[in-house]
mmCIF file of C-alpha atoms in Angstrom:
data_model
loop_
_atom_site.group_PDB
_atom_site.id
_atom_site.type_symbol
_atom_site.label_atom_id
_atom_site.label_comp_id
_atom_site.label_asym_id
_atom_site.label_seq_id
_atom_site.Cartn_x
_atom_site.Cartn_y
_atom_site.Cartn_z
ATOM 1 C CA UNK A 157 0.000 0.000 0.000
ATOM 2 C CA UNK A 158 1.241 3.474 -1.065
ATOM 3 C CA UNK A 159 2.072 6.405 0.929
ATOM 4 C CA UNK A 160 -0.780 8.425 -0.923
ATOM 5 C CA UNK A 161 -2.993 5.564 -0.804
ATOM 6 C CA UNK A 162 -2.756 5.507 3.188
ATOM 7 C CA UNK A 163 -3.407 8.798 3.689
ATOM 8 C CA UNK A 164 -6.184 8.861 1.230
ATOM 9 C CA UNK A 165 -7.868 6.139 3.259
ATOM 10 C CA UNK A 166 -7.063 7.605 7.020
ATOM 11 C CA UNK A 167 -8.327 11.422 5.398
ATOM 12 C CA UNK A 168 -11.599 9.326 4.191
ATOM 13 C CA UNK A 169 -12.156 7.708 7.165
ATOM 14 C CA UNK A 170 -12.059 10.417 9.335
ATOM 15 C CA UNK A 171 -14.129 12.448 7.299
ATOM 16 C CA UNK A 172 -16.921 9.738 7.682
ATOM 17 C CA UNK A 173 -16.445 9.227 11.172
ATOM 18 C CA UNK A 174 -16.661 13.303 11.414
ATOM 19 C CA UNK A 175 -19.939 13.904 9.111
ATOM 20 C CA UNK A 176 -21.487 10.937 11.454
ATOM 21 C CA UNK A 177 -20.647 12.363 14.234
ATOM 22 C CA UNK A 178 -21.814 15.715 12.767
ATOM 23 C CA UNK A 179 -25.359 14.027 12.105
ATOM 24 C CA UNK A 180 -26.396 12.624 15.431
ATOM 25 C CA UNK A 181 -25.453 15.744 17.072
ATOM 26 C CA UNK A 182 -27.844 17.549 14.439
ATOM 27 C CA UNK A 183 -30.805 14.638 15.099
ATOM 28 C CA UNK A 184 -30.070 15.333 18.582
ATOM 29 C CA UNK A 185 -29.660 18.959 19.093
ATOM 30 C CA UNK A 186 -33.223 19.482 20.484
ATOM 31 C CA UNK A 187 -33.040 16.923 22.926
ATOM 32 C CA UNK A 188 -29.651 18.445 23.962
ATOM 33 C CA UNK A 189 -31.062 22.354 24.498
ATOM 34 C CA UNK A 190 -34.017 21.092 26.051
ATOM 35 C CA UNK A 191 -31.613 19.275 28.505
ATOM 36 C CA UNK A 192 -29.262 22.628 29.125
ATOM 37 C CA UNK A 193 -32.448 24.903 29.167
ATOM 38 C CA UNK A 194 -33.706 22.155 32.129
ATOM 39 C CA UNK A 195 -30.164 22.581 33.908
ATOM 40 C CA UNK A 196 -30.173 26.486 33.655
ATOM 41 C CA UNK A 197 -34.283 26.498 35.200
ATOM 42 C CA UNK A 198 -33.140 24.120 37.944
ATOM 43 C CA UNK A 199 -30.130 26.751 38.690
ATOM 44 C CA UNK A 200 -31.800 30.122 37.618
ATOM 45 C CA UNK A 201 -33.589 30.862 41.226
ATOM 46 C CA UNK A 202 -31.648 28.922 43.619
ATOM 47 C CA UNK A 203 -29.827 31.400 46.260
ATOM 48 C CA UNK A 204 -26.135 32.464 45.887
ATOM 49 C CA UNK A 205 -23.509 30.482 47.327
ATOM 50 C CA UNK A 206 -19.798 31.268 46.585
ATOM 51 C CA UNK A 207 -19.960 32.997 42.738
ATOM 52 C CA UNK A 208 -23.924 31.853 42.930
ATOM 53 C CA UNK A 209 -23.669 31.687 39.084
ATOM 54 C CA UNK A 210 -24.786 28.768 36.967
ATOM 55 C CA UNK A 211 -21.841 26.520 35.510
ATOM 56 C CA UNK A 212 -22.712 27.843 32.263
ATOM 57 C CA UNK A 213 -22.806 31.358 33.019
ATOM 58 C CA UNK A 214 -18.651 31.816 32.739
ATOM 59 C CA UNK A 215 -18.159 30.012 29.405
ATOM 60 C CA UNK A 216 -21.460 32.569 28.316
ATOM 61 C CA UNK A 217 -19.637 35.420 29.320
ATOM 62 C CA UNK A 218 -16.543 34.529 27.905
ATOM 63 C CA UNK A 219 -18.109 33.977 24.126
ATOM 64 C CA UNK A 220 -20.007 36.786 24.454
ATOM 65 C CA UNK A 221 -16.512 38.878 25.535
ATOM 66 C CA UNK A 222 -14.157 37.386 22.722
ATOM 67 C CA UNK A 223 -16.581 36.706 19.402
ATOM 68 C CA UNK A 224 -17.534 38.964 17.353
ATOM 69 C CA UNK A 225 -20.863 37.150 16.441
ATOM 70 C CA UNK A 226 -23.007 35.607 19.018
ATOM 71 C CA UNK A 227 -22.073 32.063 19.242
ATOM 72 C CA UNK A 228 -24.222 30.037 22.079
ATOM 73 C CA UNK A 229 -22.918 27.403 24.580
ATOM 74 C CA UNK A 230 -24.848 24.944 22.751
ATOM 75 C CA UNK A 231 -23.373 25.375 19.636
ATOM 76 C CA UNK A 232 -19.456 25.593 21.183
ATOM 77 C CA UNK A 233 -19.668 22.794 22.721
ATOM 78 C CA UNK A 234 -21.189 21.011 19.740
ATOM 79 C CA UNK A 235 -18.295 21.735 18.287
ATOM 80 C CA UNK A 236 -16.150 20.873 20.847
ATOM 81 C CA UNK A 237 -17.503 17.532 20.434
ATOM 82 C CA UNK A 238 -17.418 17.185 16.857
ATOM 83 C CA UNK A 239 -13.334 18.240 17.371
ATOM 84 C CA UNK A 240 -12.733 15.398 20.096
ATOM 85 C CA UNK A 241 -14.138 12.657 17.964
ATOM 86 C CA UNK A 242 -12.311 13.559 14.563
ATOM 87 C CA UNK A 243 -8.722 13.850 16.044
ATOM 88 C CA UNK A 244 -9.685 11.260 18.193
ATOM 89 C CA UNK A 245 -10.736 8.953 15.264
ATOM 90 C CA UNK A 246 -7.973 10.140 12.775
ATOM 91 C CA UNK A 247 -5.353 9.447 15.550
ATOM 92 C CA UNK A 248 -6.534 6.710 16.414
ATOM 93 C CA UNK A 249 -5.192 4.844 13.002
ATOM 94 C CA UNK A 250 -1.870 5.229 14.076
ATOM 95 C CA UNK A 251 -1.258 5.593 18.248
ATOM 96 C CA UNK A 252 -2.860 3.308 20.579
ATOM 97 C CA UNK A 253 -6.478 4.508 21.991
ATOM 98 C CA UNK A 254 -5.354 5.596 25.255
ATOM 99 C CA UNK A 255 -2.867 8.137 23.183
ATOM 100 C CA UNK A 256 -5.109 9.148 21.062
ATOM 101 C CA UNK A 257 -7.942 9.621 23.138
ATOM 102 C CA UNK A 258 -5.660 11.880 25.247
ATOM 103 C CA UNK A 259 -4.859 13.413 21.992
ATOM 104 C CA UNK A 260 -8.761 13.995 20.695
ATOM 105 C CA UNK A 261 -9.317 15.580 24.315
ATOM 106 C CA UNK A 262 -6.282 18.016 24.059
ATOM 107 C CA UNK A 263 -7.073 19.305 21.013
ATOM 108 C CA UNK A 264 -11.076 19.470 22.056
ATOM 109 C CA UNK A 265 -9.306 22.261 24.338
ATOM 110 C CA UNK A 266 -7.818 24.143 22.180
ATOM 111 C CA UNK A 267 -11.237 26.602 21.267
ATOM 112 C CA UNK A 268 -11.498 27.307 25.100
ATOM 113 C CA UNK A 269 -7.970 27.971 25.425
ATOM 114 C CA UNK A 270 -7.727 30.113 22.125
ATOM 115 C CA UNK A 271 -10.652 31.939 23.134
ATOM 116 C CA UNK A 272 -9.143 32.545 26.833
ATOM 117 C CA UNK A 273 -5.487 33.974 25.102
ATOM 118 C CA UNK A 274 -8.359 36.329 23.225
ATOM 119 C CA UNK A 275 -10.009 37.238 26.659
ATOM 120 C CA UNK A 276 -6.817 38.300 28.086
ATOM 121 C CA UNK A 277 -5.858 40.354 24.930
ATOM 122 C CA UNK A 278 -8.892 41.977 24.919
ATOM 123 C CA UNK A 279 -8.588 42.728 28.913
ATOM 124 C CA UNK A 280 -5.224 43.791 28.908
ATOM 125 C CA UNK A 281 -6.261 46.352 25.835
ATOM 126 C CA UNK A 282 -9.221 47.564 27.983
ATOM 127 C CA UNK A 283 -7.419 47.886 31.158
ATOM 128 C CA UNK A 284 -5.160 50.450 29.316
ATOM 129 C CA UNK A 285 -8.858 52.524 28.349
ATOM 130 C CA UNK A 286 -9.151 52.532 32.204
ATOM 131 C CA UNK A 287 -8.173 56.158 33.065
ATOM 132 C CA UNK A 288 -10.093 57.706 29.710
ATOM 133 C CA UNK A 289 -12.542 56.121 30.617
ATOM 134 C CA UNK A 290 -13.082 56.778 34.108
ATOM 135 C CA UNK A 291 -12.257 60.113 33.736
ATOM 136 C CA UNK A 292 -15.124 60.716 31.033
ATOM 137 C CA UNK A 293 -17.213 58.955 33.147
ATOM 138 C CA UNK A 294 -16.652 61.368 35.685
ATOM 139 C CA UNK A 295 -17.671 64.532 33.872
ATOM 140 C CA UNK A 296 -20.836 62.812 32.821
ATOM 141 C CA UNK A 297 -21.424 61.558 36.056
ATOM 142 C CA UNK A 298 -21.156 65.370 37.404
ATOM 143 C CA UNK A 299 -22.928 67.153 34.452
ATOM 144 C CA UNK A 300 -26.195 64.516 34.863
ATOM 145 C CA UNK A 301 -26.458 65.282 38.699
ATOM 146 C CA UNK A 302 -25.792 61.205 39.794
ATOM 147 C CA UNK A 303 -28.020 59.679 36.832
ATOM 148 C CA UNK A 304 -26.274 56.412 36.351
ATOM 149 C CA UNK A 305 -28.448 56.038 32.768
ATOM 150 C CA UNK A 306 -27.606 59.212 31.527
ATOM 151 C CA UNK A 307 -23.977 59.582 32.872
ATOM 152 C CA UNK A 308 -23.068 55.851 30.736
ATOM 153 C CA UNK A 309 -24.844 57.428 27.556
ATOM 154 C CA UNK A 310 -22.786 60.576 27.722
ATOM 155 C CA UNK A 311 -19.784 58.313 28.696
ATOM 156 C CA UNK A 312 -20.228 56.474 25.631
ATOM 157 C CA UNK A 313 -21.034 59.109 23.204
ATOM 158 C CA UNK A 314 -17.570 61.485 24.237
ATOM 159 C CA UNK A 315 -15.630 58.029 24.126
ATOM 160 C CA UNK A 316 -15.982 56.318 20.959
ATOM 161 C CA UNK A 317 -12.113 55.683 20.419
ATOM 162 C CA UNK A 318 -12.568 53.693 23.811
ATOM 163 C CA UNK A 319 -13.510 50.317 21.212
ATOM 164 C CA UNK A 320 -13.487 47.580 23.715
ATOM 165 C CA UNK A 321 -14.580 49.569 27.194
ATOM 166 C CA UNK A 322 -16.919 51.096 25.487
ATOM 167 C CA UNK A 323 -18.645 48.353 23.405
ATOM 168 C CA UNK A 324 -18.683 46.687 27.071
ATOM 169 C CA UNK A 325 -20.584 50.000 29.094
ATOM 170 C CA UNK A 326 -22.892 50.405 25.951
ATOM 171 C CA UNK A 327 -23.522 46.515 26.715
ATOM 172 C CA UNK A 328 -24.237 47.398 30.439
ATOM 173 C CA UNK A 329 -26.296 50.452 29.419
ATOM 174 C CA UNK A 330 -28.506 48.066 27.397
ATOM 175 C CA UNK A 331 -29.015 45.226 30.155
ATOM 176 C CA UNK A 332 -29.686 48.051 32.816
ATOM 177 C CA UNK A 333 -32.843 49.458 30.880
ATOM 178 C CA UNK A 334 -34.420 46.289 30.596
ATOM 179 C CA UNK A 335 -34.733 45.906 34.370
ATOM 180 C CA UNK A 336 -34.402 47.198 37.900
ATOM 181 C CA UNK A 337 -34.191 43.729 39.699
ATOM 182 C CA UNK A 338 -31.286 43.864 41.946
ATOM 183 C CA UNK A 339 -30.064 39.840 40.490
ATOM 184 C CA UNK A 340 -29.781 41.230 36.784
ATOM 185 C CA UNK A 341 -28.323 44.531 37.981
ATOM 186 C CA UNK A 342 -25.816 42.720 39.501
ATOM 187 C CA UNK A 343 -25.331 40.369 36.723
ATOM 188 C CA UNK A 344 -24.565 42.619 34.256
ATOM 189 C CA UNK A 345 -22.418 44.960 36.434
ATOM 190 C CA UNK A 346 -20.707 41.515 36.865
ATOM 191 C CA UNK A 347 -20.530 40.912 32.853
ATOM 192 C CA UNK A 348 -18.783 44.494 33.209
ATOM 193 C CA UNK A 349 -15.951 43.931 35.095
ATOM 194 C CA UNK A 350 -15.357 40.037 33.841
ATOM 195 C CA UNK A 351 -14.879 41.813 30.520
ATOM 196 C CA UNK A 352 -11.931 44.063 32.002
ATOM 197 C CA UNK A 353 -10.691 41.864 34.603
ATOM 198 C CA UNK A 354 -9.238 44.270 36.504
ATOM 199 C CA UNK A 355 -9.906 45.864 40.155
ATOM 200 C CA UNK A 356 -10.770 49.237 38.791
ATOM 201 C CA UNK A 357 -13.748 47.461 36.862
ATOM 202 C CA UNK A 358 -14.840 46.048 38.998
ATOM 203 C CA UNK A 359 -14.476 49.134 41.412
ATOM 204 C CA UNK A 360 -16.552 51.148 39.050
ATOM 205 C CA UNK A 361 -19.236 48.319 38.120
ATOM 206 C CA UNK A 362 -19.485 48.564 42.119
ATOM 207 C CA UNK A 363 -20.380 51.970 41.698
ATOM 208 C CA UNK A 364 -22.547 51.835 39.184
ATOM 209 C CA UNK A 365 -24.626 49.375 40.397
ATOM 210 C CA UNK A 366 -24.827 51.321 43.973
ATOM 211 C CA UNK A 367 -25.553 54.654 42.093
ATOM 212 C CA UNK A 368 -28.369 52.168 40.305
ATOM 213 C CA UNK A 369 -30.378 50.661 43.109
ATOM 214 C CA UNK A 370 -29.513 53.432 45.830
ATOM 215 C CA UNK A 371 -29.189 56.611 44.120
ATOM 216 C CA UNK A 372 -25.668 57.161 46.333
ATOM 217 C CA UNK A 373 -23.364 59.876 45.493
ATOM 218 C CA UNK A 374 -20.533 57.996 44.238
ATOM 219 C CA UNK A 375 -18.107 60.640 43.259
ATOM 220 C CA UNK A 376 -15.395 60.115 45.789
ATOM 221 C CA UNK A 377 -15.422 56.713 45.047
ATOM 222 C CA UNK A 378 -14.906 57.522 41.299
ATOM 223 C CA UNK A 379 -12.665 60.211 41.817
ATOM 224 C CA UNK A 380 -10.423 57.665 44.151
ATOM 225 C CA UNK A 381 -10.565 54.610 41.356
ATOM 226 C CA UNK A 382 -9.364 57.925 38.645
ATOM 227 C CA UNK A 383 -5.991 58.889 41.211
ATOM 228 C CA UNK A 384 -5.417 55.207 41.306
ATOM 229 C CA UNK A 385 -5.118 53.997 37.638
ATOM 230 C CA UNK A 386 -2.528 57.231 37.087
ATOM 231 C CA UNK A 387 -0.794 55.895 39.380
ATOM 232 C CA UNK A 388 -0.701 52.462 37.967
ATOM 233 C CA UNK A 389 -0.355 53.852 34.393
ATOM 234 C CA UNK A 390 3.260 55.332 35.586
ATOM 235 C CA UNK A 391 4.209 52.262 36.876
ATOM 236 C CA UNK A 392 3.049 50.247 33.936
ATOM 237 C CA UNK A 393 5.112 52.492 31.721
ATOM 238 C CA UNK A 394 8.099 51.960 33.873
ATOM 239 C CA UNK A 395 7.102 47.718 33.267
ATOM 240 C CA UNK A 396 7.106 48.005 29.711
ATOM 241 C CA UNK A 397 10.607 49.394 29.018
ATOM 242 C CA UNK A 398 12.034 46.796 31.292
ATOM 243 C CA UNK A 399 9.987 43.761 29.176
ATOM 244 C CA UNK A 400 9.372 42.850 25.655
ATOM 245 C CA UNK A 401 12.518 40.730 23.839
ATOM 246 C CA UNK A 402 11.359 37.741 26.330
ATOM 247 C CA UNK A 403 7.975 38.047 24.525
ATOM 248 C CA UNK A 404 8.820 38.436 21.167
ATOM 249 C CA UNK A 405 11.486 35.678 20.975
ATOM 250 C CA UNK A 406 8.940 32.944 22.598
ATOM 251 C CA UNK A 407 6.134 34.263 20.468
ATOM 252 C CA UNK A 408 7.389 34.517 17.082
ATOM 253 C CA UNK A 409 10.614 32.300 17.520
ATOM 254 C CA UNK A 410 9.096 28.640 17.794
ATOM 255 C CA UNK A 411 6.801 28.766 14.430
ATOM 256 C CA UNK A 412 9.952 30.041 12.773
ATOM 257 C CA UNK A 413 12.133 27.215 13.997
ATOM 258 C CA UNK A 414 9.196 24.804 12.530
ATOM 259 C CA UNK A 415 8.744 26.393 9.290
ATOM 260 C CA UNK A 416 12.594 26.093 9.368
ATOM 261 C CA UNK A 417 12.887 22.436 9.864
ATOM 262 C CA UNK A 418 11.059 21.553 7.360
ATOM 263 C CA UNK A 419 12.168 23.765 4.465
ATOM 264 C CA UNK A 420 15.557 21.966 5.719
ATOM 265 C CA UNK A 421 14.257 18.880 5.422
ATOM 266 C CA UNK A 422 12.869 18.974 2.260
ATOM 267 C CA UNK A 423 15.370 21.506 0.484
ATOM 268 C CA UNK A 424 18.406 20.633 2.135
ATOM 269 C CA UNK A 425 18.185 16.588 3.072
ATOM 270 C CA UNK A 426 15.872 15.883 0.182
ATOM 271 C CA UNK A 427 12.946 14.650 2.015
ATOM 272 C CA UNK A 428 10.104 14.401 -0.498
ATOM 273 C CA UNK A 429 7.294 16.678 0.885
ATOM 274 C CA UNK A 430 4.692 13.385 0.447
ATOM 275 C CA UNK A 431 6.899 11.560 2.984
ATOM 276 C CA UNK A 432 7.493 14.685 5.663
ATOM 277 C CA UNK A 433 3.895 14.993 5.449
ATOM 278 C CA UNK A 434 3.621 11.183 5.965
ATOM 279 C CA UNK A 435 6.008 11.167 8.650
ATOM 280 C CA UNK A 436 4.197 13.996 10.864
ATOM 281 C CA UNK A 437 0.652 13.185 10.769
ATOM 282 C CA UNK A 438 0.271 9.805 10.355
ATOM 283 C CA UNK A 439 3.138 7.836 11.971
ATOM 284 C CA UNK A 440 2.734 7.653 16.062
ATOM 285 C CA UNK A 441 5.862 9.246 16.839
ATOM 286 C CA UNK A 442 5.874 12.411 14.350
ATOM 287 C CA UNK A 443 1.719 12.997 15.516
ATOM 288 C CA UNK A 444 2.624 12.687 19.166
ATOM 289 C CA UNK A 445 5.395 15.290 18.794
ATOM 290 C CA UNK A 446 3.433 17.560 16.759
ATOM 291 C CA UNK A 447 0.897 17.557 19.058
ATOM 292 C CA UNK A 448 2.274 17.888 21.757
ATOM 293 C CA UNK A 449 4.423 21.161 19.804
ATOM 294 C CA UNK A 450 1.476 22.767 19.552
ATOM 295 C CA UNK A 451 -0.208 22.016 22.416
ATOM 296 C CA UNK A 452 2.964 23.408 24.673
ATOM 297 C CA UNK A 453 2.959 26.653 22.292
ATOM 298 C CA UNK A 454 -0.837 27.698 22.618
ATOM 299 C CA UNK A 455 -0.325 27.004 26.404
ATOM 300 C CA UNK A 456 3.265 28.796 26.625
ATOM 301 C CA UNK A 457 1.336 31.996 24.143
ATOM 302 C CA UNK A 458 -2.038 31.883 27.334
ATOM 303 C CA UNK A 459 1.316 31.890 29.850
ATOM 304 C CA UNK A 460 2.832 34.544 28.082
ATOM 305 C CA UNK A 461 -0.338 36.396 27.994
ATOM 306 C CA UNK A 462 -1.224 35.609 31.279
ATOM 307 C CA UNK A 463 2.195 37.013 33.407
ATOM 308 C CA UNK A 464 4.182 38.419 30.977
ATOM 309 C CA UNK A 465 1.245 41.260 29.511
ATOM 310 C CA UNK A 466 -0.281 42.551 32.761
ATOM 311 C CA UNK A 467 -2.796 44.574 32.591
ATOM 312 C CA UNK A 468 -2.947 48.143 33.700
ATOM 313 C CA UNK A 469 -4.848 47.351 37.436
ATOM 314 C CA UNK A 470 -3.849 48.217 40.960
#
């Protein structure tokens, strides 16, 4: 049996295996909303204890943060699912099952842990909006008289270079009109601050929902969060000029080394690119390695991302 003619099998295979897979989770997709809807109504008016949030609720918050479209937990994990059994299927052809199932349930990861590198891209952006956006909300806050509706409009509409804090108030502004229960107040003063990350957001969502459901002067408190982040902004200025090779070398210098070794391979040994390609994907060995390559440089990037880029807090 030929090279080609193994792959074209294993590529066939798995591409059955994948569009089953893909159909009984269509049949089934009813059943399996009703069954999450259930979970959510059996979860939706117990009392709080520790985060009192549904298990749901984070992984909602954190598609709703990082896509651009709407994309529900139904659907994610759906194809989550449909991700696990195709690598676990393909990889299965050529590493034992426990391997491979290890392998179908790492790369099943790989979504939540892309979207969670976006999350804390998109925090550490926002965090630096922190002090323009405070301070606008500030003037609106004293030009309405205390209105907490009108003083996020005006925030909004004298801060649209402010894209992610902004997109993230107007949010808030949105969810706030629909309701004065004190549970959804707090939830999406909550979704506020879990979009930022930082103490200051949640600081001000603090505020906001007090000026909300009390009508409490919250100027000092506002005016304290402002003195605060220019105080952090100095010292994260002072951070940044003592990082950034580090980051750049372990972010741009591993694909290089891989695109490397194999234009050596091929151009310099004489590997035919049929064989590399055979070698890497569908031999244990090479698939275990290139696995677990990628799996250690998504993880190192969320590290990186993680410790490396703090955000602009204090």
């Amino acid at each position: 049996m030929t090279i080609d003619h193994t792959m074209l099998m294993a590529s066939v295979s798995a591409l059955i295996y994948l569009l089953l897979v893909v159909g009984v989770l269509i049949l089934m997709r009813r059943k399996i909303d009703a069954a999450i809807d259930v979970f959510r109504s059996r979860h939706r008016l117990r009392p709080e204890r520790g985060s009192g949030e549904p298990m749901f609720t984070g992984l909602d918050r954190l598609l709703r943060t990082t896509m651009r479209k709407p994309l529900s937990v139904t659907a994610f994990g759906v194809l989550t699912i449909v991700l696990f059994f195709t690598v676990f299927i393909a990889s299965a052809k050529t590493i034992a099952p426990g391997p491979a199932l290890a392998t179908g349930a790492a790369f099943a990861g790989l979504p939540y842990l892309f979207l969670r590198v976006r999350l804390e891209r998109l925090r550490r952006a926002g965090s630096f909006e922190g002090e323009k956006l405070v301070s606008a909300f500030l003037t609106a806050y004293l030009i309405s008289g205390g209105n907490i509706y009108e003083t996020i409009e005006r925030a909004i509409q004298s801060s649209p270079h402010l894209k992610i804090t902004a997109k993230l108030l107007s949010d808030l502004l949105i969810e706030l009109r629909k309701t004065a229960d004190p549970v959804r107040v707090r939830a999406a003063t909550d979704a506020f601050a879990y979009g930022v990350g930082t103490n200051w957001a949640s600081m001000l969502a603090y505020a906001i929902r007090t000026g909300t459901l009390k009508g409490t002067d919250m100027t000092p408190a506002i005016e304290d969060i402002l003195s605060q982040l220019r105080e952090a902004r100095a010292l994260a200025e002072a951070r940044k000029r003592i990082n950034g090779e580090s980051v750049r070398m372990a972010a741009y210098l591993t694909p290089i080394l891989y695109i490397g070794s194999v234009f050596t391979a091929i151009a310099v040994m004489g590997l035919p690119p049929g064989r590399l390609l055979y070698n890497q994907f569908f031999t244990a060995q090479g698939f275990a390695l290139f696995t677990a390559g990628l799996f250690l440089f998504l993880l190192n990037r969320m590290l990186l991302e993680t410790l490396t880029n703090r955000k602009l807090d204090f």
